[in-house]
C-alpha positions as MATLAB code, in Angstrom:
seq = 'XXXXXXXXXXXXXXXXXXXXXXXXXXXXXXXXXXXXXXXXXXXXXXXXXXXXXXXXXXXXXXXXXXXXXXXXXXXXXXXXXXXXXXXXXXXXXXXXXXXXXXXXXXXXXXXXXXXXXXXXXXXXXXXXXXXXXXXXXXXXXXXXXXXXXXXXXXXXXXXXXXXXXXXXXXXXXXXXXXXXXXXXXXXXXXXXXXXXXXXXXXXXXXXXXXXXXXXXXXXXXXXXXXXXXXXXXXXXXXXXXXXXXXXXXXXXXXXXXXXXXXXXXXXXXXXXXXXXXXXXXXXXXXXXXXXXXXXXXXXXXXXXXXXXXXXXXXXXXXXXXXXXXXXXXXXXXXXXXXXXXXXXXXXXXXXXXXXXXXXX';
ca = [
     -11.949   -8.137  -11.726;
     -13.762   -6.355  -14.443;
     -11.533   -4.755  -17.524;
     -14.190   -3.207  -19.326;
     -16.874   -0.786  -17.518;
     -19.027   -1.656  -14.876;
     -22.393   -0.378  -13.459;
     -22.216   -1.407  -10.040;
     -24.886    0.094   -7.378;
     -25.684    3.148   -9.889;
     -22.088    3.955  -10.357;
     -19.859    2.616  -13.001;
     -15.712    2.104  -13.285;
     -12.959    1.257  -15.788;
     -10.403   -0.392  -13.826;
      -6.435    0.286  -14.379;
      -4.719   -2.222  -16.441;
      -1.479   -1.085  -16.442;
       1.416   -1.713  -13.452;
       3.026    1.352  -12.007;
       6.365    0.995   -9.922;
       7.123    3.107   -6.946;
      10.582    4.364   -6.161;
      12.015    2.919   -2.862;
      13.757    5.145   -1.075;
      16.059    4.040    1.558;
      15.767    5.187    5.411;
      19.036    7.281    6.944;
      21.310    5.622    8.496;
      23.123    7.074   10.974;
      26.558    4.847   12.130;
      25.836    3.770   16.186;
      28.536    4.283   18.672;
      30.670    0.817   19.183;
      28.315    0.490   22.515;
      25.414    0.559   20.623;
      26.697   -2.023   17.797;
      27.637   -4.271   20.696;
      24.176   -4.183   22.162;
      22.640   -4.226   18.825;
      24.144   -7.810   18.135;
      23.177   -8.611   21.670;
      19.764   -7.771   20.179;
      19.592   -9.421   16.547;
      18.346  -12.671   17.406;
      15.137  -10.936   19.260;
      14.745   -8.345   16.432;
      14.777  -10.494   13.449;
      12.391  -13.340   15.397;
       9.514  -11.460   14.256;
       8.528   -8.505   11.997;
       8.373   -5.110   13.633;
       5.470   -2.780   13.678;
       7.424   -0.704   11.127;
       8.135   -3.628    8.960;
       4.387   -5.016    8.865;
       2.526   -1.541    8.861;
       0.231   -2.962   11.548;
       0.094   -4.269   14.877;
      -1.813   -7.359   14.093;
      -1.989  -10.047   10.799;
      -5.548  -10.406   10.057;
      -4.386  -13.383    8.639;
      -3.355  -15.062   11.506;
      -6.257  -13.367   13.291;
      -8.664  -15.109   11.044;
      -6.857  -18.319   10.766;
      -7.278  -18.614   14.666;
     -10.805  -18.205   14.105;
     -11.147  -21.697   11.762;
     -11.165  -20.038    8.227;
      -8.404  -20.770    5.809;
      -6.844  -17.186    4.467;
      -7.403  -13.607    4.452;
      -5.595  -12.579    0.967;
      -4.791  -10.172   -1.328;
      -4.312   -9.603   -5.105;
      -0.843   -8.566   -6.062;
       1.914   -9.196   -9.057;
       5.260   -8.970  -10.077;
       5.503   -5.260  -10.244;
       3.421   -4.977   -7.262;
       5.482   -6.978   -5.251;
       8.821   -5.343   -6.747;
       7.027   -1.588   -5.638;
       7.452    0.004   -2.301;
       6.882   -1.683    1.252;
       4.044   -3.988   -0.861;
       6.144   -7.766   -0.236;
       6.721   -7.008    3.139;
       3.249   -5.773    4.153;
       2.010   -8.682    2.160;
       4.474  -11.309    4.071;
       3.327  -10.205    7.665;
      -0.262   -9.537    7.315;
      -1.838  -11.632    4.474;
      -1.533  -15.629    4.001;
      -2.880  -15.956    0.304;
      -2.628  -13.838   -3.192;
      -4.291  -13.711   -6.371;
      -2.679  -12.865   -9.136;
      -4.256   -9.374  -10.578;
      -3.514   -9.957  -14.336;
      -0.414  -12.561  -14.817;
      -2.586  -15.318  -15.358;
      -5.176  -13.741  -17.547;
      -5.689  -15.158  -21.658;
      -4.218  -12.404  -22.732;
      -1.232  -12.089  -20.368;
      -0.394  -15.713  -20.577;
      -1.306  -16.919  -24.223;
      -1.830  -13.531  -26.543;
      -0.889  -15.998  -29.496;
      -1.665  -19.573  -30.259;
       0.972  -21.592  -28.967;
       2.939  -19.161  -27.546;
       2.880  -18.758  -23.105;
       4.619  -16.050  -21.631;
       5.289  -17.623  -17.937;
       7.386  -15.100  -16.440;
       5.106  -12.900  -14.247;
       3.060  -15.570  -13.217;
       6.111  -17.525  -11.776;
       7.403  -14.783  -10.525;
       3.976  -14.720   -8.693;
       3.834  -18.545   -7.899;
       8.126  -18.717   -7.038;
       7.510  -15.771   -4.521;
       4.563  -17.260   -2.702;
       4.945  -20.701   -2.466;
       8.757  -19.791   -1.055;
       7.149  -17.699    1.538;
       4.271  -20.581    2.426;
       1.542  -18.198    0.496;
      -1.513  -19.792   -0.428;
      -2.230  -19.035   -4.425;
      -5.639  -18.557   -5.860;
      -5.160  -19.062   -9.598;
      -7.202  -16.460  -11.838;
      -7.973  -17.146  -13.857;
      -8.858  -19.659  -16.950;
     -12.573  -18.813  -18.832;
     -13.110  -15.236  -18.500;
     -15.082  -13.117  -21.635;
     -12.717  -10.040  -21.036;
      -9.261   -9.780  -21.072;
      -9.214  -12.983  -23.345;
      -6.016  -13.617  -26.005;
      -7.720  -11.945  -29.068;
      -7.058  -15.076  -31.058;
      -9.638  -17.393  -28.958;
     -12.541  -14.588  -29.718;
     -12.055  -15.679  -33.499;
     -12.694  -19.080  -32.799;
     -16.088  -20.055  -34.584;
     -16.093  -23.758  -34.626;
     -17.282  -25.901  -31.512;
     -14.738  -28.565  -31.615;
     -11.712  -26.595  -32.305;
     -13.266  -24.109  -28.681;
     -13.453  -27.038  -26.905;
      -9.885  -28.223  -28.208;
      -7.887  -24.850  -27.069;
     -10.424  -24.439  -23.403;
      -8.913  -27.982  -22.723;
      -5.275  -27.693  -24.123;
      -5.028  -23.981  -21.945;
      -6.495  -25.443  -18.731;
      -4.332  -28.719  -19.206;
      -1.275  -26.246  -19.738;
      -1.782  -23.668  -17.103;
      -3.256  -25.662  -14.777;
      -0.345  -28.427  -15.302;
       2.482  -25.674  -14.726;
       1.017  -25.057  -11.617;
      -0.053  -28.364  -10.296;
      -0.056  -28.744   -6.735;
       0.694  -25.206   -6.079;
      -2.877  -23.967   -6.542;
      -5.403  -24.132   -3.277;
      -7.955  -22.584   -5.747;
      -8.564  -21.592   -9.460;
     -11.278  -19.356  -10.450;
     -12.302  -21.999  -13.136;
     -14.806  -19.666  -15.102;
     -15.274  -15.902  -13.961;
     -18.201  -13.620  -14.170;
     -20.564  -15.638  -17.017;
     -23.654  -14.016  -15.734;
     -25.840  -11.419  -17.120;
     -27.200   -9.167  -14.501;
     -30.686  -10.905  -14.892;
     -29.270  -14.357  -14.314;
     -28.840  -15.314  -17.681;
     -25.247  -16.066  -19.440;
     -23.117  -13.551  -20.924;
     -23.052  -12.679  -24.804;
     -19.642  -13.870  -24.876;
     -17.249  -16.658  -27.872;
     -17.677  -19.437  -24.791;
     -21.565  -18.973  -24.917;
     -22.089  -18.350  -28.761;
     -19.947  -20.947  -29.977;
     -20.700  -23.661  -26.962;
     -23.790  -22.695  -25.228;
     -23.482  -23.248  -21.315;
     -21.511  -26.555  -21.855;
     -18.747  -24.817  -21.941;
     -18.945  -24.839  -17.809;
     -18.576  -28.970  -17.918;
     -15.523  -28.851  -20.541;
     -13.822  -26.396  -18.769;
     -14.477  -27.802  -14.847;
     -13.617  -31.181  -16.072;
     -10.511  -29.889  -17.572;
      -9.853  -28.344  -14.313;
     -10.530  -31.729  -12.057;
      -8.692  -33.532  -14.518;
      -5.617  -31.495  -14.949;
      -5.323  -31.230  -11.003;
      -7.189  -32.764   -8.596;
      -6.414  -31.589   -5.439;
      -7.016  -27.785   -6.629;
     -10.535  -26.429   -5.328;
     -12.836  -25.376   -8.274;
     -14.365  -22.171   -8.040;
     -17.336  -20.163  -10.159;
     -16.614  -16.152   -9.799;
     -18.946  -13.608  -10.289;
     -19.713   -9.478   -9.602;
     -22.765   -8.178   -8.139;
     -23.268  -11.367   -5.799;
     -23.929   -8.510   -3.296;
     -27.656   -8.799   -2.410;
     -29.770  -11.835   -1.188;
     -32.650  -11.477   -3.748;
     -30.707  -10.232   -6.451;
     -31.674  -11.620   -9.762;
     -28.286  -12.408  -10.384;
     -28.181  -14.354   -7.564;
     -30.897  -16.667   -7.279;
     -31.513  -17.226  -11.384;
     -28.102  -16.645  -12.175;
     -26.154  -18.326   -9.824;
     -27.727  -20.325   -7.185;
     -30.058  -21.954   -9.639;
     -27.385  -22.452  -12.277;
     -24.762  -23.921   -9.708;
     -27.348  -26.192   -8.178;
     -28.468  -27.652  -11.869;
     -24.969  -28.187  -12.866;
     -23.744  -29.922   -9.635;
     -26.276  -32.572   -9.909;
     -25.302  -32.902  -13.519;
     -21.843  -33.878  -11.908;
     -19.851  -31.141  -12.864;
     -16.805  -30.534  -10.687;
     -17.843  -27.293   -9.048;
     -16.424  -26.870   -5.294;
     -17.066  -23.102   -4.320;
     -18.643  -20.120   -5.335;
     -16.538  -16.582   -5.341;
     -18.222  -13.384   -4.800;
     -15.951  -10.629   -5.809;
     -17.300   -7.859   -3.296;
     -16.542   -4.555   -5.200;
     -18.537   -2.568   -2.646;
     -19.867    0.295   -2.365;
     -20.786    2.123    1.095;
     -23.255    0.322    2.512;
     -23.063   -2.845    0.747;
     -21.446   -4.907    3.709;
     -24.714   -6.130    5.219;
     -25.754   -7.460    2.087;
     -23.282   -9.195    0.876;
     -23.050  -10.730    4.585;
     -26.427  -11.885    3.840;
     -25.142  -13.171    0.284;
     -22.992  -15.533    1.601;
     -25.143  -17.166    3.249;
     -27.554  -17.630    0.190;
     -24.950  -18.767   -1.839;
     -23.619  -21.166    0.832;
     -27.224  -22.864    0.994;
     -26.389  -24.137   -2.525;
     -24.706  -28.041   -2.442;
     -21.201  -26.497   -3.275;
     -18.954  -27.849   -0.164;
     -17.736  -23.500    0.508;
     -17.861  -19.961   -0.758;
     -15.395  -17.410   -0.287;
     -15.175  -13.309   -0.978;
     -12.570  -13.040   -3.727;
     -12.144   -9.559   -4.978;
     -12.832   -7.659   -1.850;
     -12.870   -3.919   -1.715;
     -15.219   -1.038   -0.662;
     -15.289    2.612   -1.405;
     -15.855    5.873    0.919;
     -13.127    4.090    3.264;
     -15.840    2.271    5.453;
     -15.547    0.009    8.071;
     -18.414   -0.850    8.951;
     -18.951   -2.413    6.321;
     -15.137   -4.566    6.499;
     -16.347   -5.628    9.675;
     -20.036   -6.837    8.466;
     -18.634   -8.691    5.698;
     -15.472  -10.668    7.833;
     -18.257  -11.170   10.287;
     -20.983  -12.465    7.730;
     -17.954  -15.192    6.974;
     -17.133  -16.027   10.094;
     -20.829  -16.734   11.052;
     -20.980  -19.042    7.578;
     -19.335  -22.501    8.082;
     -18.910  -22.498    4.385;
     -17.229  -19.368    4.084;
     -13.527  -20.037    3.848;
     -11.672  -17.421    3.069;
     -12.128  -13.476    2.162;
      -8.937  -11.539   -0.448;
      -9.046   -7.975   -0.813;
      -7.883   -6.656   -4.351;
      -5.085   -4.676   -3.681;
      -2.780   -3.514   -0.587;
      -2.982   -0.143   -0.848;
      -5.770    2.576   -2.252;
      -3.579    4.319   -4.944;
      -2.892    0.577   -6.546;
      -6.325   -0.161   -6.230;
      -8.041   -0.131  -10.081;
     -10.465    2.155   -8.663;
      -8.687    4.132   -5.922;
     -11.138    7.352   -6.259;
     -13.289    6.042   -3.272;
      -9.714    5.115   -0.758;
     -11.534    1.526   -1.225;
      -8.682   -0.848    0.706;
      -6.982   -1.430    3.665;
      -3.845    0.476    3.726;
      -3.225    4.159    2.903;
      -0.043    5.646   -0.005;
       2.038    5.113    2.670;
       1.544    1.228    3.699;
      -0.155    2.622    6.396;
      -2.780    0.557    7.742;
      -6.544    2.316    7.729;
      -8.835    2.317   10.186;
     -10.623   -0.266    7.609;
      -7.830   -2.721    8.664;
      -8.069   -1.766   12.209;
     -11.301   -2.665   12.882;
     -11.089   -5.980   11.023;
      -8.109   -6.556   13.543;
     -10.486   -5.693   16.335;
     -13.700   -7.823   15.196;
     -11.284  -10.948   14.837;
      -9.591  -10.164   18.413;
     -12.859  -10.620   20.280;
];
């Protein structure tokens, strides 16, 4: 995700960096009669086999839904006090099988100060997932924005290269084995193709990619590697085929460590063809899969939910899809109603006909 502003379609957003927490507020119970506690035991082992409707906020998991279709996860980005808020665990525990962490594993949020990590968000994160058999996407470790002010003062190659190493080799070694994939470097691209204005690029040029993929590789093997971007949303996009097909494609056979490409997918209405079309563009590259990382779309359409699950489906290479957020008001731009369940964890007709794509 974006921090700063973005121009996206003709429109541009500053997203919400801050948590909010949302009072829970217990349901009224009313004491049963002793025939109804008796039947209610009777009942407990069939009640608690599986969540109810009310408990899950939808009839169906699209991730299980998807899962049955070949593909590996259909996620969601959530944290600490996301998961502490409201019906937001339980919701995420019945109907998603992967999250990304929103901001806990950010520069900034982890490392604000040389030497000094603050873990306890993103274990929080990592605890509460990997108990519940969550697949993690870590997010992320080279990223311009949101970046520990002390790294932007960095002027000297060798010392860069030093701390991109040490914080992969850190983060990356907390986490080892618990990672499916890390979003090694995110959104480096320039809307023409060309890299970013950002310390990474000044100071290193575009070798920072190999330092900090190898880093990655090195630091954890098993983890699948992952190049993120924005605006990935249209076939012939400049972006796109300069920026990162032809950029992907150069550094692969240079033997860099890359494994997938992430398109982030913040959509407007419309956009779902196109990005279905993306995928496939970006999945013609040698990287072994793709996946839609950061999905969400305003004007609540579906339509265009269904043509981008479908466009993934229809790409072997397309693994997985997250959505960036549960529910609109948490969403860091909830003005268009952009995700899959409502302010009251109900689930949209967005979610609905994802559900009913995936049951055919």
């Amino acid at each position: 995700m974006e921090s700063e502003t973005r121009y996206i379609g003709g429109w541009s957003f500053q997203p919400n960096r801050f948590f909010f927490s949302y009072p829970v507020i217990p349901a009224e119970s009313h004491p049963p009669s002793k025939m109804k506690a008796s039947l209610m035991l009777l009942l407990a082992p069939l009640v608690s086999a599986a969540p109810t409707v009310e408990h899950r906020q939808a009839s169906q998991s699209i991730d299980a839904l998807f899962k049955a279709k070949g593909k590996e996860f259909y996620g969601t980005a959530t944290d600490q006090g996301r998961l502490q808020a409201g019906r937001n665990a339980a919701i995420i525990e019945a109907n998603f099988g992967q999250v990304t962490p929103e901001n806990s594993m950010k520069w900034e949020s982890l490392n604000p100060r040389q030497g000094q990590y603050n873990w306890g968000q993103a274990d929080y994160l990592v605890n509460w997932a990997t108990e519940r058999n969550k697949t993690i996407r870590g997010h992320t470790f080279v990223w311009h924005s949101q970046l520990a002010g002390w790294v932007n003062q960095i002027n000297n190659r060798d010392q860069l290269t030093r701390v991109i190493q040490e914080h992969i080799r850190t983060v990356g070694g907390r986490y080892k084995g618990k990672i499916y994939h890390w979003d090694v470097i995110n959104e480096m691209f320039n809307e023409d193709g060309s890299l970013r204005n950002s310390v990474f690029s000044r100071v290193l040029g575009e070798s920072f990619v190999k330092i900090a993929f190898d880093a990655a590789r090195e630091t954890d093997p098993s983890a699948k590697l992952y190049i993120n971007d924005y605006n990935l949303d249209q076939p012939n996009y400049a972006k796109v085929t300069r920026g990162m097909v032809a950029n992907v494609n150069k550094w692969l056979s240079q033997g860099i460590p890359i494994d997938g490409i992430g398109t982030q997918g913040h959509l407007q209405s419309g956009q779902g063809n196109g990005l279905a079309q993306t995928i496939k563009v970006l999945a013609a590259t040698s990287v072994k899969e793709v996946a839609v990382t950061e999905l969400d779309i305003q004007n609540n359409n579906s339509n265009d939910y269904v043509a981008v699950t479908r466009g993934c489906l229809e790409e072997p290479k397309c693994r997985a899809i997250t959505v960036w957020g549960v529910r609109d008001q948490d969403s860091w731009r909830p003005q268009g109603n952009p995700l899959l369940f409502d302010s009251n964890y109900n689930a949209k007709a967005n979610y609905n006909a994802i559900v009913q794509l995936l049951s055919q």
